[in-house]
Short mmCIF file of C-alpha atoms in Angstrom, two decimals:
data_model
loop_
_atom_site.label_atom_id
_atom_site.label_comp_id
_atom_site.label_asym_id
_atom_site.label_seq_id
_atom_site.Cartn_x
_atom_site.Cartn_y
_atom_site.Cartn_z
CA MET A 14 28.34 52.03 13.44
CA LYS A 15 24.63 52.38 14.17
CA LYS A 16 24.09 53.03 10.47
CA GLN A 17 25.47 49.54 9.80
CA MET A 18 22.96 48.06 12.23
CA ASP A 19 20.23 50.09 10.54
CA GLN A 20 21.31 48.59 7.22
CA TYR A 21 20.87 45.10 8.68
CA ILE A 22 17.42 46.04 9.99
CA GLU A 23 16.42 47.56 6.64
CA GLU A 24 17.43 44.37 4.86
CA LEU A 25 15.42 42.36 7.38
CA VAL A 26 12.37 44.55 6.74
CA SER A 27 12.65 43.97 2.99
CA HIS A 28 12.79 40.19 3.48
CA LEU A 29 9.74 40.22 5.79
CA LYS A 30 7.31 41.76 3.29
CA PRO A 31 5.07 38.63 3.32
CA LEU A 32 4.20 39.39 6.97
CA GLU A 33 1.33 41.69 7.84
CA ALA A 34 2.40 45.22 8.78
CA VAL A 35 1.58 44.80 12.48
CA GLU A 36 3.47 41.51 12.79
CA ARG A 37 6.41 42.89 10.82
CA ASP A 38 6.64 45.95 13.05
CA GLU A 39 6.59 43.78 16.18
CA VAL A 40 9.40 41.60 14.86
CA ILE A 41 11.53 44.53 13.73
CA ASN A 42 11.10 46.37 17.04
CA PHE A 43 12.02 43.22 18.95
CA TYR A 44 15.24 42.54 17.04
CA GLN A 45 16.22 46.20 16.82
CA GLU A 46 15.88 46.57 20.58
CA TYR A 47 17.86 43.36 21.10
CA LEU A 48 20.73 44.54 18.88
CA GLU A 49 20.80 47.99 20.48
CA ASP A 50 20.75 46.62 24.04
CA GLY A 51 23.50 44.13 23.18
CA GLY A 52 25.69 46.74 21.57
CA PHE A 53 25.69 44.97 18.19
CA THR A 54 26.04 48.15 16.17
CA SER A 55 28.23 46.90 13.32
CA TYR A 56 26.82 44.93 10.41
CA ASP A 57 29.23 42.03 10.97
CA ALA A 58 28.32 41.87 14.66
CA CYS A 59 24.64 41.60 13.74
CA VAL A 60 25.36 38.77 11.29
CA THR A 61 27.54 36.95 13.82
CA GLU A 62 24.82 37.19 16.46
CA LEU A 63 21.70 36.45 14.41
CA GLY A 64 22.88 35.23 11.00
CA THR A 65 22.33 37.11 7.77
CA SER A 66 19.16 39.14 7.41
CA LYS A 67 17.85 36.63 4.85
CA GLN A 68 18.55 33.65 7.13
CA LEU A 69 16.81 35.35 10.04
CA ALA A 70 13.86 36.40 7.87
CA ARG A 71 13.33 32.88 6.56
CA LYS A 72 13.24 31.50 10.09
CA ILE A 73 10.83 34.23 11.19
CA LEU A 74 8.51 33.59 8.23
CA ALA A 75 8.52 29.84 8.86
CA ASP A 76 7.81 30.34 12.57
CA TYR A 77 4.94 32.74 11.91
CA SER A 78 3.43 30.50 9.25
CA ILE A 79 3.52 27.48 11.58
CA LYS A 80 2.06 29.57 14.40
CA ASN A 81 -0.81 30.86 12.24
CA LEU A 82 -1.75 27.35 11.11
CA SER A 83 -1.72 26.04 14.68
CA GLU A 84 -4.03 28.77 16.01
CA PRO A 85 -7.55 27.71 17.09
CA GLU A 86 -10.23 27.95 14.42
CA SER A 87 -11.93 30.75 16.36
CA LYS A 88 -8.89 32.94 15.76
CA THR A 89 -8.57 32.03 12.11
CA SER A 90 -12.20 32.26 11.07
CA SER A 91 -11.25 34.79 8.40
CA ARG A 92 -9.19 32.15 6.65
CA SER A 93 -11.38 30.17 4.25
CA ALA A 94 -11.24 26.41 4.62
CA SER A 95 -10.75 26.17 0.87
CA LYS A 96 -7.51 28.15 1.20
CA MET A 97 -6.11 25.96 3.99
CA PRO A 98 -4.25 23.53 1.67
CA GLN A 99 -2.61 26.50 -0.05
CA ALA A 100 -1.50 27.89 3.31
CA GLN A 101 -0.16 24.47 4.28
CA VAL A 102 1.83 24.14 1.04
CA ARG A 103 3.22 27.65 1.58
CA THR A 104 4.28 26.70 5.12
CA ILE A 105 6.05 23.58 3.85
CA TRP A 106 7.94 25.72 1.34
CA LEU A 107 8.90 28.28 4.03
CA ILE A 108 10.14 25.47 6.28
CA ILE A 109 12.32 24.13 3.45
CA LEU A 110 13.78 27.61 2.86
CA ALA A 111 14.42 28.09 6.58
CA LEU A 112 16.21 24.75 6.84
CA LEU A 113 18.36 25.48 3.81
CA SER A 114 19.29 28.94 5.09
CA THR A 115 21.09 27.58 8.14
CA PRO A 116 24.53 26.13 7.27
CA ILE A 117 24.56 23.81 10.28
CA THR A 118 21.34 22.14 9.19
CA ILE A 119 22.09 21.86 5.47
CA PRO A 120 23.20 18.16 5.57
CA LEU A 121 20.11 17.24 7.60
CA ALA A 122 17.92 19.55 5.57
CA MET A 123 18.94 17.87 2.32
CA GLY A 124 17.71 14.54 3.66
CA VAL A 125 14.46 16.10 4.83
CA ILE A 126 13.98 17.88 1.52
CA GLY A 127 14.60 14.60 -0.30
CA ILE A 128 11.70 13.04 1.61
CA LEU A 129 9.47 16.06 1.09
CA PHE A 130 10.36 16.14 -2.60
CA GLY A 131 9.23 12.53 -2.93
CA VAL A 132 5.92 13.35 -1.28
CA ILE A 133 5.45 16.45 -3.45
CA VAL A 134 6.14 14.43 -6.60
CA THR A 135 3.54 11.90 -5.45
CA VAL A 136 0.99 14.66 -4.90
CA LEU A 137 1.71 16.13 -8.34
CA ALA A 138 1.37 12.68 -9.90
CA ILE A 139 -2.02 12.27 -8.24
CA LEU A 140 -3.06 15.72 -9.47
CA PHE A 141 -2.00 14.76 -12.99
CA ALA A 142 -3.97 11.53 -12.70
CA ILE A 143 -7.04 13.49 -11.61
CA VAL A 144 -6.76 15.75 -14.64
CA VAL A 145 -6.37 12.75 -16.95
CA VAL A 146 -9.34 10.97 -15.35
CA PHE A 147 -11.43 14.13 -15.57
CA ILE A 148 -10.64 14.60 -19.27
CA ALA A 149 -11.29 10.92 -19.97
CA ALA A 150 -14.59 11.08 -18.08
CA VAL A 151 -15.69 14.13 -20.05
CA VAL A 152 -14.76 12.51 -23.37
CA VAL A 153 -16.45 9.21 -22.52
CA THR A 154 -19.57 11.00 -21.27
CA VAL A 155 -19.87 13.25 -24.32
CA VAL A 156 -19.28 10.38 -26.77
CA ALA A 157 -21.63 8.01 -24.95
CA VAL A 158 -24.44 10.56 -24.68
CA PHE A 159 -24.00 11.66 -28.30
CA VAL A 160 -24.07 8.07 -29.59
CA GLY A 161 -27.00 7.26 -27.33
CA VAL A 162 -29.07 10.20 -28.56
CA THR A 163 -28.32 9.49 -32.23
CA LEU A 164 -29.36 5.83 -31.83
CA LEU A 165 -32.63 6.48 -29.97
CA THR A 166 -34.74 6.24 -33.12
CA SER A 167 -32.88 3.38 -34.83
CA SER A 168 -31.75 1.14 -31.95
CA PHE A 169 -33.50 1.97 -28.69
CA TRP A 170 -31.77 -0.52 -26.37
CA THR A 171 -28.32 0.25 -27.76
CA ALA A 172 -29.06 3.92 -27.21
CA ILE A 173 -30.12 3.22 -23.62
CA PHE A 174 -26.86 1.32 -23.09
CA TYR A 175 -24.71 4.25 -24.25
CA LEU A 176 -26.75 6.75 -22.27
CA GLY A 177 -26.35 4.51 -19.24
CA VAL A 178 -22.59 4.43 -19.76
CA GLY A 179 -22.53 8.22 -19.90
CA ILE A 180 -24.59 8.61 -16.75
CA ALA A 181 -22.56 5.94 -14.93
CA THR A 182 -19.31 7.69 -15.86
CA ILE A 183 -20.62 10.96 -14.45
CA GLY A 184 -21.73 9.19 -11.28
CA LEU A 185 -18.38 7.44 -10.77
CA PHE A 186 -16.52 10.68 -11.30
CA LEU A 187 -18.71 12.56 -8.82
CA ILE A 188 -18.16 9.81 -6.26
CA GLY A 189 -14.42 9.52 -6.89
CA LEU A 190 -13.57 13.22 -7.01
CA PRO A 191 -14.20 13.95 -3.29
CA ILE A 192 -12.16 10.87 -2.39
CA LEU A 193 -9.23 12.01 -4.53
CA ILE A 194 -9.42 15.52 -3.08
CA TRP A 195 -9.48 14.04 0.43
CA ILE A 196 -6.37 11.98 -0.38
CA ILE A 197 -4.51 15.03 -1.69
CA LYS A 198 -5.43 17.11 1.35
CA GLY A 199 -4.34 14.25 3.57
CA LEU A 200 -0.97 14.03 1.82
CA ILE A 201 -0.44 17.77 2.18
CA ARG A 202 -1.46 17.72 5.84
CA GLY A 203 0.80 14.73 6.51
CA THR A 204 3.72 16.39 4.76
CA LEU A 205 3.14 19.54 6.82
CA ASN A 206 3.06 17.57 10.08
CA VAL A 207 6.29 15.75 9.26
CA SER A 208 8.08 18.88 8.07
CA THR A 209 6.92 20.88 11.11
CA TRP A 210 8.10 18.14 13.47
CA LEU A 211 11.48 17.91 11.76
CA TYR A 212 11.79 21.70 11.73
CA GLY A 213 11.21 21.78 15.48
CA LYS A 214 13.82 19.08 16.05
CA ILE A 215 16.49 20.54 13.77
CA THR A 216 16.20 24.29 14.39
CA HIS A 217 16.64 26.08 17.69
CA LYS A 218 15.76 29.49 19.07
CA ASN A 219 18.32 32.18 18.35
CA LYS A 220 19.82 34.22 21.18
CA ALA A 221 17.26 36.99 20.84
CA GLU A 222 14.36 34.52 21.10
CA GLU A 223 15.97 32.85 24.12
CA ARG A 224 16.26 36.20 25.87
CA GLY A 225 12.68 37.10 24.98
CA ALA A 226 11.41 33.80 26.42
CA ARG A 227 12.89 34.52 29.83
#
């Protein structure tokens, strides 16, 4: 029977590869000790108590990701600020997977995912708009500067006008880009806050976590 429990633990280990080795070992030791102390030696008993290894792993990954993002900056100094939005997007994705992995929360999760999907589509649309604006700005700048330079000897003031348009386009883009980036980061951060709040309301600690909290 213990071999069946070991199979469950081995599957859990394989699903927790995204975790760092130290964190993964702590989690595995915790749940292995819980299953052994509770006498859950058969595979089915482990699943009945904690859910499938994949379901449990998704919850663990979501919990760890949320925990890491909520740590004080002094503890996360190694994480570059430029990588923070990527970590936030990853956490949102892990939360979605964790919600979908629990049958009880699937109806609620679908509604949550619908909202998150709408936000994600909005973010992607803004990203697409940024790319389009960037390409347009480059084209306008190149054309304006080229025309301006070619007209310098034949029509000075017309050349100055085109050069001015090129410079103005560059200036507007440089001013607008930080604002657009700020908006995107704000949307991601807002989506993370909403998804984290909903995750906390919908999901609950499993029996092992409840025992560990005592």
